[in-house]
Amino acid sequence: MAEFADFISAHEAALRGGVMLTLLVLFFGLERALPRRRQNIAPSHAAGNLFIGVINAGLVRLIVPGGLVALALWNSGGGLLGLVHAPDWLIFPASLILLDLVLYWHHRLFHEIPFLWRWHGAHHSDRTLNVTSGLRFHPGEALISTAIKAMAVLLIGAPALAVICFEILLNGASLFNHANWRLGRLDGILQKLIVTPDMHRLHHSRLPQESRMNYGFFLSLWDRIFGTYKCRPAQAHEMIELGLAEAENDNFIAALMHPFKR
Ligand SMILES: [Zn+2]
Ligand SMILES: [Zn+2]
């Protein structure tokens, strides 16, 4: 197990990049084979979102060269799980569940605190939700998010392997739940456990009573516990108006400039 963890840690960047690229291609294909909504996405728009993803990956590596994994290795045996002497078999799943809980509140606070919403609004300004929207987070949000995740890793005492798995899970879930992919009845079944494309699309609605629901990233449980779960939008999914009324444009430059608009 320790050798496996060392191997994963040593190849973390390649592993994350490989999984990300595979899922991008897979969901891109599924969006074309089984689209949920009819929408024309300009190649320049998709390329802009992808480029934002590349900027964020580079920026985070520049600020935290070893990534959150290095932090977890340094903090080995510490944090809450170390303090309560949690058994080995429990540490891995407990870390994943607690990190997902942190991400729920992280997302909710980005909506509820005006300073944070300025940055997160760049993500919500996308009018044609698709797999590339899963990478469209303003670099400012990516940096604040890295700081929050770093604190969570230290406080929880998540081991390196759990941190790597969580980051892969998080990236994969973001691509999955932004994909314009029709899952049919499976969407409702999966929603009992995880966040699905239909569940997250509702969160991107222009209606405030819908965009303040469904904050979860992976487990749908947190929205149910904290009273923010909504399974059916007011309009059919094909008709939901996406994006922000105040954002006239949703291109690459508009996304980067979004937090600085009055
Ligand atoms: Zn949001
Ligand atoms: Zn989103």
PDB file of C-alpha atoms and ligand atoms in Angstrom:
ATOM      1  CA  MET A   1       0.000   0.000   0.000  1.00  0.00           C
ATOM      2  CA  ALA A   2       2.844   2.404   0.931  1.00  0.00           C
ATOM      3  CA  GLU A   3       4.649   1.636  -2.366  1.00  0.00           C
ATOM      4  CA  PHE A   4       1.430   2.240  -4.291  1.00  0.00           C
ATOM      5  CA  ALA A   5       0.995   5.595  -2.490  1.00  0.00           C
ATOM      6  CA  ASP A   6       4.619   6.552  -3.307  1.00  0.00           C
ATOM      7  CA  PHE A   7       4.114   5.644  -6.985  1.00  0.00           C
ATOM      8  CA  ILE A   8       0.907   7.701  -7.175  1.00  0.00           C
ATOM      9  CA  SER A   9       2.569  10.676  -5.423  1.00  0.00           C
ATOM     10  CA  ALA A  10       5.554  10.597  -7.784  1.00  0.00           C
ATOM     11  CA  HIS A  11       3.337  10.581 -10.878  1.00  0.00           C
ATOM     12  CA  GLU A  12       0.570  12.833  -9.547  1.00  0.00           C
ATOM     13  CA  ALA A  13       0.736  15.544 -12.237  1.00  0.00           C
ATOM     14  CA  ALA A  14       0.850  13.058 -15.141  1.00  0.00           C
ATOM     15  CA  LEU A  15      -1.954  10.999 -13.625  1.00  0.00           C
ATOM     16  CA  ARG A  16      -4.217  13.996 -13.091  1.00  0.00           C
ATOM     17  CA  GLY A  17      -3.471  15.353 -16.571  1.00  0.00           C
ATOM     18  CA  GLY A  18      -4.105  11.962 -18.195  1.00  0.00           C
ATOM     19  CA  VAL A  19      -7.449  11.400 -16.440  1.00  0.00           C
ATOM     20  CA  MET A  20      -8.511  14.981 -17.211  1.00  0.00           C
ATOM     21  CA  LEU A  21      -7.706  14.686 -20.919  1.00  0.00           C
ATOM     22  CA  THR A  22      -9.434  11.289 -21.208  1.00  0.00           C
ATOM     23  CA  LEU A  23     -12.609  12.592 -19.535  1.00  0.00           C
ATOM     24  CA  LEU A  24     -12.600  15.771 -21.645  1.00  0.00           C
ATOM     25  CA  VAL A  25     -12.527  13.711 -24.854  1.00  0.00           C
ATOM     26  CA  LEU A  26     -15.119  11.238 -23.501  1.00  0.00           C
ATOM     27  CA  PHE A  27     -17.658  13.887 -22.399  1.00  0.00           C
ATOM     28  CA  PHE A  28     -17.020  15.972 -25.536  1.00  0.00           C
ATOM     29  CA  GLY A  29     -18.055  12.906 -27.572  1.00  0.00           C
ATOM     30  CA  LEU A  30     -21.074  12.134 -25.347  1.00  0.00           C
ATOM     31  CA  GLU A  31     -22.292  15.755 -25.643  1.00  0.00           C
ATOM     32  CA  ARG A  32     -22.412  15.259 -29.408  1.00  0.00           C
ATOM     33  CA  ALA A  33     -23.934  11.765 -29.325  1.00  0.00           C
ATOM     34  CA  LEU A  34     -26.528  12.462 -26.586  1.00  0.00           C
ATOM     35  CA  PRO A  35     -26.977  16.235 -26.121  1.00  0.00           C
ATOM     36  CA  ARG A  36     -29.291  17.402 -23.293  1.00  0.00           C
ATOM     37  CA  ARG A  37     -29.881  20.855 -24.807  1.00  0.00           C
ATOM     38  CA  ARG A  38     -29.514  22.153 -28.325  1.00  0.00           C
ATOM     39  CA  GLN A  39     -26.782  24.773 -28.164  1.00  0.00           C
ATOM     40  CA  ASN A  40     -24.206  26.102 -30.571  1.00  0.00           C
ATOM     41  CA  ILE A  41     -20.849  26.470 -28.925  1.00  0.00           C
ATOM     42  CA  ALA A  42     -18.298  28.468 -30.906  1.00  0.00           C
ATOM     43  CA  PRO A  43     -14.931  26.664 -31.044  1.00  0.00           C
ATOM     44  CA  SER A  44     -13.318  29.913 -29.814  1.00  0.00           C
ATOM     45  CA  HIS A  45     -15.574  29.834 -26.722  1.00  0.00           C
ATOM     46  CA  ALA A  46     -14.649  26.242 -25.873  1.00  0.00           C
ATOM     47  CA  ALA A  47     -10.958  27.015 -26.550  1.00  0.00           C
ATOM     48  CA  GLY A  48     -11.184  30.047 -24.221  1.00  0.00           C
ATOM     49  CA  ASN A  49     -12.557  27.898 -21.381  1.00  0.00           C
ATOM     50  CA  LEU A  50      -9.849  25.279 -21.962  1.00  0.00           C
ATOM     51  CA  PHE A  51      -7.195  27.997 -21.936  1.00  0.00           C
ATOM     52  CA  ILE A  52      -8.487  29.285 -18.572  1.00  0.00           C
ATOM     53  CA  GLY A  53      -8.052  25.717 -17.268  1.00  0.00           C
ATOM     54  CA  VAL A  54      -4.433  25.660 -18.511  1.00  0.00           C
ATOM     55  CA  ILE A  55      -3.716  29.083 -16.923  1.00  0.00           C
ATOM     56  CA  ASN A  56      -5.116  27.882 -13.586  1.00  0.00           C
ATOM     57  CA  ALA A  57      -3.116  24.636 -13.606  1.00  0.00           C
ATOM     58  CA  GLY A  58       0.103  26.584 -14.325  1.00  0.00           C
ATOM     59  CA  LEU A  59      -0.639  29.269 -11.732  1.00  0.00           C
ATOM     60  CA  VAL A  60      -1.409  26.814  -8.935  1.00  0.00           C
ATOM     61  CA  ARG A  61       1.795  24.849  -9.706  1.00  0.00           C
ATOM     62  CA  LEU A  62       3.753  28.108  -9.575  1.00  0.00           C
ATOM     63  CA  ILE A  63       2.360  29.065  -6.163  1.00  0.00           C
ATOM     64  CA  VAL A  64       2.379  25.547  -4.637  1.00  0.00           C
ATOM     65  CA  PRO A  65       5.055  23.672  -6.663  1.00  0.00           C
ATOM     66  CA  GLY A  66       4.510  20.281  -5.002  1.00  0.00           C
ATOM     67  CA  GLY A  67       0.723  20.713  -4.987  1.00  0.00           C
ATOM     68  CA  LEU A  68      -1.504  19.833  -2.031  1.00  0.00           C
ATOM     69  CA  VAL A  69       0.113  16.387  -2.020  1.00  0.00           C
ATOM     70  CA  ALA A  70       3.413  17.856  -0.761  1.00  0.00           C
ATOM     71  CA  LEU A  71       1.471  19.557   2.026  1.00  0.00           C
ATOM     72  CA  ALA A  72      -0.251  16.276   2.955  1.00  0.00           C
ATOM     73  CA  LEU A  73       3.100  14.438   3.050  1.00  0.00           C
ATOM     74  CA  TRP A  74       4.578  17.139   5.302  1.00  0.00           C
ATOM     75  CA  ASN A  75       1.522  16.970   7.595  1.00  0.00           C
ATOM     76  CA  SER A  76       1.513  13.157   7.773  1.00  0.00           C
ATOM     77  CA  GLY A  77      -0.174  11.925  10.981  1.00  0.00           C
ATOM     78  CA  GLY A  78      -1.387  15.416  11.911  1.00  0.00           C
ATOM     79  CA  GLY A  79      -4.748  17.159  11.745  1.00  0.00           C
ATOM     80  CA  LEU A  80      -8.115  16.043  13.105  1.00  0.00           C
ATOM     81  CA  LEU A  81      -7.777  12.415  11.935  1.00  0.00           C
ATOM     82  CA  GLY A  82      -4.342  12.179  13.588  1.00  0.00           C
ATOM     83  CA  LEU A  83      -5.686  13.717  16.789  1.00  0.00           C
ATOM     84  CA  VAL A  84      -8.500  11.166  17.169  1.00  0.00           C
ATOM     85  CA  HIS A  85      -6.148   8.287  16.165  1.00  0.00           C
ATOM     86  CA  ALA A  86      -8.571   7.208  13.426  1.00  0.00           C
ATOM     87  CA  PRO A  87      -7.888   3.613  12.264  1.00  0.00           C
ATOM     88  CA  ASP A  88      -6.093   3.232   8.898  1.00  0.00           C
ATOM     89  CA  TRP A  89      -9.129   1.741   7.132  1.00  0.00           C
ATOM     90  CA  LEU A  90     -11.204   4.811   8.057  1.00  0.00           C
ATOM     91  CA  ILE A  91      -8.713   7.571   7.227  1.00  0.00           C
ATOM     92  CA  PHE A  92      -8.998   7.326   3.419  1.00  0.00           C
ATOM     93  CA  PRO A  93     -12.832   7.417   3.069  1.00  0.00           C
ATOM     94  CA  ALA A  94     -13.183   9.914   5.959  1.00  0.00           C
ATOM     95  CA  SER A  95     -10.710  12.264   4.230  1.00  0.00           C
ATOM     96  CA  LEU A  96     -12.622  12.120   0.936  1.00  0.00           C
ATOM     97  CA  ILE A  97     -15.988  12.733   2.633  1.00  0.00           C
ATOM     98  CA  LEU A  98     -14.692  15.602   4.809  1.00  0.00           C
ATOM     99  CA  LEU A  99     -12.931  17.283   1.859  1.00  0.00           C
ATOM    100  CA  ASP A 100     -16.168  17.059  -0.140  1.00  0.00           C
ATOM    101  CA  LEU A 101     -18.025  18.687   2.773  1.00  0.00           C
ATOM    102  CA  VAL A 102     -15.468  21.533   2.792  1.00  0.00           C
ATOM    103  CA  LEU A 103     -16.000  21.978  -0.951  1.00  0.00           C
ATOM    104  CA  TYR A 104     -19.779  22.292  -0.425  1.00  0.00           C
ATOM    105  CA  TRP A 105     -19.286  25.196   2.024  1.00  0.00           C
ATOM    106  CA  HIS A 106     -16.498  26.637  -0.105  1.00  0.00           C
ATOM    107  CA  HIS A 107     -18.919  26.845  -3.057  1.00  0.00           C
ATOM    108  CA  ARG A 108     -21.765  28.182  -0.916  1.00  0.00           C
ATOM    109  CA  LEU A 109     -19.588  30.933   0.565  1.00  0.00           C
ATOM    110  CA  PHE A 110     -18.451  31.957  -2.935  1.00  0.00           C
ATOM    111  CA  HIS A 111     -22.137  32.719  -3.572  1.00  0.00           C
ATOM    112  CA  GLU A 112     -22.993  34.277  -0.218  1.00  0.00           C
ATOM    113  CA  ILE A 113     -19.995  36.606   0.326  1.00  0.00           C
ATOM    114  CA  PRO A 114     -20.043  39.469  -2.215  1.00  0.00           C
ATOM    115  CA  PHE A 115     -16.212  39.672  -2.532  1.00  0.00           C
ATOM    116  CA  LEU A 116     -16.020  35.955  -3.325  1.00  0.00           C
ATOM    117  CA  TRP A 117     -19.022  36.101  -5.695  1.00  0.00           C
ATOM    118  CA  ARG A 118     -17.154  38.619  -7.893  1.00  0.00           C
ATOM    119  CA  TRP A 119     -14.652  35.845  -8.726  1.00  0.00           C
ATOM    120  CA  HIS A 120     -17.119  32.949  -8.922  1.00  0.00           C
ATOM    121  CA  GLY A 121     -19.402  35.020 -11.194  1.00  0.00           C
ATOM    122  CA  ALA A 122     -16.891  34.461 -14.027  1.00  0.00           C
ATOM    123  CA  HIS A 123     -17.809  30.753 -13.887  1.00  0.00           C
ATOM    124  CA  HIS A 124     -21.551  31.507 -13.866  1.00  0.00           C
ATOM    125  CA  SER A 125     -21.315  33.956 -16.791  1.00  0.00           C
ATOM    126  CA  ASP A 126     -21.062  30.997 -19.224  1.00  0.00           C
ATOM    127  CA  ARG A 127     -24.297  30.873 -21.250  1.00  0.00           C
ATOM    128  CA  THR A 128     -23.716  27.543 -22.937  1.00  0.00           C
ATOM    129  CA  LEU A 129     -22.952  25.057 -20.217  1.00  0.00           C
ATOM    130  CA  ASN A 130     -20.770  22.264 -21.552  1.00  0.00           C
ATOM    131  CA  VAL A 131     -17.833  20.090 -20.508  1.00  0.00           C
ATOM    132  CA  THR A 132     -15.345  22.984 -20.945  1.00  0.00           C
ATOM    133  CA  SER A 133     -17.358  25.074 -18.414  1.00  0.00           C
ATOM    134  CA  GLY A 134     -15.989  22.646 -15.819  1.00  0.00           C
ATOM    135  CA  LEU A 135     -12.595  24.339 -16.257  1.00  0.00           C
ATOM    136  CA  ARG A 136     -13.881  27.917 -16.438  1.00  0.00           C
ATOM    137  CA  PHE A 137     -12.956  29.248 -12.999  1.00  0.00           C
ATOM    138  CA  HIS A 138     -11.320  32.671 -12.742  1.00  0.00           C
ATOM    139  CA  PRO A 139      -7.588  32.387 -11.804  1.00  0.00           C
ATOM    140  CA  GLY A 140      -8.390  34.522  -8.739  1.00  0.00           C
ATOM    141  CA  GLU A 141     -10.954  31.927  -7.635  1.00  0.00           C
ATOM    142  CA  ALA A 142      -8.458  29.127  -8.358  1.00  0.00           C
ATOM    143  CA  LEU A 143      -5.909  30.765  -6.011  1.00  0.00           C
ATOM    144  CA  ILE A 144      -8.401  31.424  -3.183  1.00  0.00           C
ATOM    145  CA  SER A 145      -9.696  27.895  -3.652  1.00  0.00           C
ATOM    146  CA  THR A 146      -6.179  26.433  -3.393  1.00  0.00           C
ATOM    147  CA  ALA A 147      -5.639  28.287  -0.098  1.00  0.00           C
ATOM    148  CA  ILE A 148      -8.945  26.960   1.297  1.00  0.00           C
ATOM    149  CA  LYS A 149      -8.178  23.392   0.157  1.00  0.00           C
ATOM    150  CA  ALA A 150      -4.661  23.625   1.654  1.00  0.00           C
ATOM    151  CA  MET A 151      -6.122  24.642   5.039  1.00  0.00           C
ATOM    152  CA  ALA A 152      -8.661  21.806   4.795  1.00  0.00           C
ATOM    153  CA  VAL A 153      -5.947  19.223   4.026  1.00  0.00           C
ATOM    154  CA  LEU A 154      -3.953  20.374   7.079  1.00  0.00           C
ATOM    155  CA  LEU A 155      -6.934  20.588   9.442  1.00  0.00           C
ATOM    156  CA  ILE A 156      -8.389  17.231   8.414  1.00  0.00           C
ATOM    157  CA  GLY A 157      -4.974  15.534   8.281  1.00  0.00           C
ATOM    158  CA  ALA A 158      -5.804  13.919   4.921  1.00  0.00           C
ATOM    159  CA  PRO A 159      -3.060  11.535   3.698  1.00  0.00           C
ATOM    160  CA  ALA A 160      -1.341  12.173   0.326  1.00  0.00           C
ATOM    161  CA  LEU A 161      -3.132   9.322  -1.452  1.00  0.00           C
ATOM    162  CA  ALA A 162      -6.549  10.646  -0.382  1.00  0.00           C
ATOM    163  CA  VAL A 163      -5.586  14.166  -1.516  1.00  0.00           C
ATOM    164  CA  ILE A 164      -4.537  12.927  -4.980  1.00  0.00           C
ATOM    165  CA  CYS A 165      -7.699  10.841  -5.329  1.00  0.00           C
ATOM    166  CA  PHE A 166      -9.817  13.767  -4.185  1.00  0.00           C
ATOM    167  CA  GLU A 167      -8.233  16.170  -6.697  1.00  0.00           C
ATOM    168  CA  ILE A 168      -8.781  13.662  -9.525  1.00  0.00           C
ATOM    169  CA  LEU A 169     -12.355  13.106  -8.325  1.00  0.00           C
ATOM    170  CA  LEU A 170     -12.970  16.840  -8.116  1.00  0.00           C
ATOM    171  CA  ASN A 171     -11.642  17.537 -11.617  1.00  0.00           C
ATOM    172  CA  GLY A 172     -13.574  14.581 -13.045  1.00  0.00           C
ATOM    173  CA  ALA A 173     -16.801  15.549 -11.239  1.00  0.00           C
ATOM    174  CA  SER A 174     -16.521  19.116 -12.517  1.00  0.00           C
ATOM    175  CA  LEU A 175     -16.244  17.923 -16.147  1.00  0.00           C
ATOM    176  CA  PHE A 176     -19.054  15.399 -15.628  1.00  0.00           C
ATOM    177  CA  ASN A 177     -21.570  17.721 -13.992  1.00  0.00           C
ATOM    178  CA  HIS A 178     -21.064  20.559 -16.502  1.00  0.00           C
ATOM    179  CA  ALA A 179     -21.387  18.266 -19.547  1.00  0.00           C
ATOM    180  CA  ASN A 180     -24.390  18.853 -21.807  1.00  0.00           C
ATOM    181  CA  TRP A 181     -25.082  15.139 -21.715  1.00  0.00           C
ATOM    182  CA  ARG A 182     -28.514  13.466 -21.538  1.00  0.00           C
ATOM    183  CA  LEU A 183     -28.458  10.624 -19.032  1.00  0.00           C
ATOM    184  CA  GLY A 184     -32.237  10.064 -19.073  1.00  0.00           C
ATOM    185  CA  ARG A 185     -33.617   8.265 -16.003  1.00  0.00           C
ATOM    186  CA  LEU A 186     -30.098   7.445 -14.855  1.00  0.00           C
ATOM    187  CA  ASP A 187     -29.630  11.128 -13.910  1.00  0.00           C
ATOM    188  CA  GLY A 188     -32.365  10.934 -11.254  1.00  0.00           C
ATOM    189  CA  ILE A 189     -31.062   7.612  -9.925  1.00  0.00           C
ATOM    190  CA  LEU A 190     -27.461   8.873  -9.665  1.00  0.00           C
ATOM    191  CA  GLN A 191     -28.661  12.102  -8.008  1.00  0.00           C
ATOM    192  CA  LYS A 192     -29.579  10.094  -4.927  1.00  0.00           C
ATOM    193  CA  LEU A 193     -25.842   9.716  -4.341  1.00  0.00           C
ATOM    194  CA  ILE A 194     -23.849  12.146  -6.491  1.00  0.00           C
ATOM    195  CA  VAL A 195     -24.189  15.496  -8.255  1.00  0.00           C
ATOM    196  CA  THR A 196     -25.275  14.995 -11.878  1.00  0.00           C
ATOM    197  CA  PRO A 197     -25.401  17.255 -14.972  1.00  0.00           C
ATOM    198  CA  ASP A 198     -29.145  17.987 -14.454  1.00  0.00           C
ATOM    199  CA  MET A 199     -28.594  18.785 -10.772  1.00  0.00           C
ATOM    200  CA  HIS A 200     -25.727  21.181 -11.469  1.00  0.00           C
ATOM    201  CA  ARG A 201     -27.412  22.802 -14.505  1.00  0.00           C
ATOM    202  CA  LEU A 202     -30.173  24.004 -12.182  1.00  0.00           C
ATOM    203  CA  HIS A 203     -27.475  25.753 -10.114  1.00  0.00           C
ATOM    204  CA  HIS A 204     -26.469  27.708 -13.270  1.00  0.00           C
ATOM    205  CA  SER A 205     -30.023  29.027 -13.797  1.00  0.00           C
ATOM    206  CA  ARG A 206     -30.458  32.806 -13.941  1.00  0.00           C
ATOM    207  CA  LEU A 207     -33.233  32.564 -11.336  1.00  0.00           C
ATOM    208  CA  PRO A 208     -31.725  33.446  -7.907  1.00  0.00           C
ATOM    209  CA  GLN A 209     -33.966  30.897  -6.167  1.00  0.00           C
ATOM    210  CA  GLU A 210     -32.308  28.198  -8.316  1.00  0.00           C
ATOM    211  CA  SER A 211     -28.698  29.452  -8.481  1.00  0.00           C
ATOM    212  CA  ARG A 212     -28.642  29.409  -4.663  1.00  0.00           C
ATOM    213  CA  MET A 213     -29.360  25.673  -4.658  1.00  0.00           C
ATOM    214  CA  ASN A 214     -27.338  22.533  -5.492  1.00  0.00           C
ATOM    215  CA  TYR A 215     -23.894  23.670  -4.298  1.00  0.00           C
ATOM    216  CA  GLY A 216     -22.442  20.169  -4.045  1.00  0.00           C
ATOM    217  CA  PHE A 217     -19.504  19.052  -6.174  1.00  0.00           C
ATOM    218  CA  PHE A 218     -19.489  15.288  -5.725  1.00  0.00           C
ATOM    219  CA  LEU A 219     -21.877  13.912  -3.074  1.00  0.00           C
ATOM    220  CA  SER A 220     -25.474  15.196  -3.312  1.00  0.00           C
ATOM    221  CA  LEU A 221     -25.852  14.454   0.413  1.00  0.00           C
ATOM    222  CA  TRP A 222     -24.658  17.907   1.609  1.00  0.00           C
ATOM    223  CA  ASP A 223     -27.371  19.784  -0.289  1.00  0.00           C
ATOM    224  CA  ARG A 224     -29.974  17.487   1.256  1.00  0.00           C
ATOM    225  CA  ILE A 225     -28.573  17.930   4.791  1.00  0.00           C
ATOM    226  CA  PHE A 226     -28.182  21.723   4.594  1.00  0.00           C
ATOM    227  CA  GLY A 227     -31.514  22.371   2.840  1.00  0.00           C
ATOM    228  CA  THR A 228     -30.224  23.502  -0.553  1.00  0.00           C
ATOM    229  CA  TYR A 229     -31.302  20.527  -2.681  1.00  0.00           C
ATOM    230  CA  LYS A 230     -33.648  21.168  -5.604  1.00  0.00           C
ATOM    231  CA  CYS A 231     -34.274  18.379  -8.073  1.00  0.00           C
ATOM    232  CA  ARG A 232     -36.618  20.048 -10.593  1.00  0.00           C
ATOM    233  CA  PRO A 233     -36.094  23.439 -12.210  1.00  0.00           C
ATOM    234  CA  ALA A 234     -39.078  25.784 -12.769  1.00  0.00           C
ATOM    235  CA  GLN A 235     -38.596  25.382 -16.525  1.00  0.00           C
ATOM    236  CA  ALA A 236     -37.687  22.274 -18.530  1.00  0.00           C
ATOM    237  CA  HIS A 237     -33.923  21.708 -18.767  1.00  0.00           C
ATOM    238  CA  GLU A 238     -34.003  22.563 -22.489  1.00  0.00           C
ATOM    239  CA  MET A 239     -35.456  25.992 -21.624  1.00  0.00           C
ATOM    240  CA  ILE A 240     -33.468  27.092 -18.544  1.00  0.00           C
ATOM    241  CA  GLU A 241     -31.811  30.448 -19.150  1.00  0.00           C
ATOM    242  CA  LEU A 242     -28.146  30.060 -18.250  1.00  0.00           C
ATOM    243  CA  GLY A 243     -25.493  32.681 -17.541  1.00  0.00           C
ATOM    244  CA  LEU A 244     -25.803  36.042 -15.809  1.00  0.00           C
ATOM    245  CA  ALA A 245     -28.182  38.783 -16.944  1.00  0.00           C
ATOM    246  CA  GLU A 246     -25.556  41.447 -16.124  1.00  0.00           C
ATOM    247  CA  ALA A 247     -22.800  39.798 -18.221  1.00  0.00           C
ATOM    248  CA  GLU A 248     -23.304  40.905 -21.843  1.00  0.00           C
ATOM    249  CA  ASN A 249     -20.566  38.631 -23.134  1.00  0.00           C
ATOM    250  CA  ASP A 250     -19.273  35.230 -22.047  1.00  0.00           C
ATOM    251  CA  ASN A 251     -16.046  35.035 -24.034  1.00  0.00           C
ATOM    252  CA  PHE A 252     -12.531  34.467 -22.672  1.00  0.00           C
ATOM    253  CA  ILE A 253     -11.692  38.160 -22.071  1.00  0.00           C
ATOM    254  CA  ALA A 254     -15.098  38.836 -20.474  1.00  0.00           C
ATOM    255  CA  ALA A 255     -14.537  35.899 -18.079  1.00  0.00           C
ATOM    256  CA  LEU A 256     -11.122  37.209 -17.002  1.00  0.00           C
ATOM    257  CA  MET A 257     -12.407  40.779 -16.596  1.00  0.00           C
ATOM    258  CA  HIS A 258     -15.619  39.766 -14.799  1.00  0.00           C
ATOM    259  CA  PRO A 259     -14.445  40.367 -11.171  1.00  0.00           C
ATOM    260  CA  PHE A 260     -13.261  43.872 -12.014  1.00  0.00           C
ATOM    261  CA  LYS A 261     -16.550  45.106 -13.469  1.00  0.00           C
ATOM    262  CA  ARG A 262     -18.511  47.581 -11.370  1.00  0.00           C
TER     263      ARG A 262
HETATM  264 ZN    ZN B   1     -21.790  28.391  -8.211  1.00  0.00          ZN
HETATM  265 ZN    ZN B   2     -20.725  25.155 -12.364  1.00  0.00          ZN
END
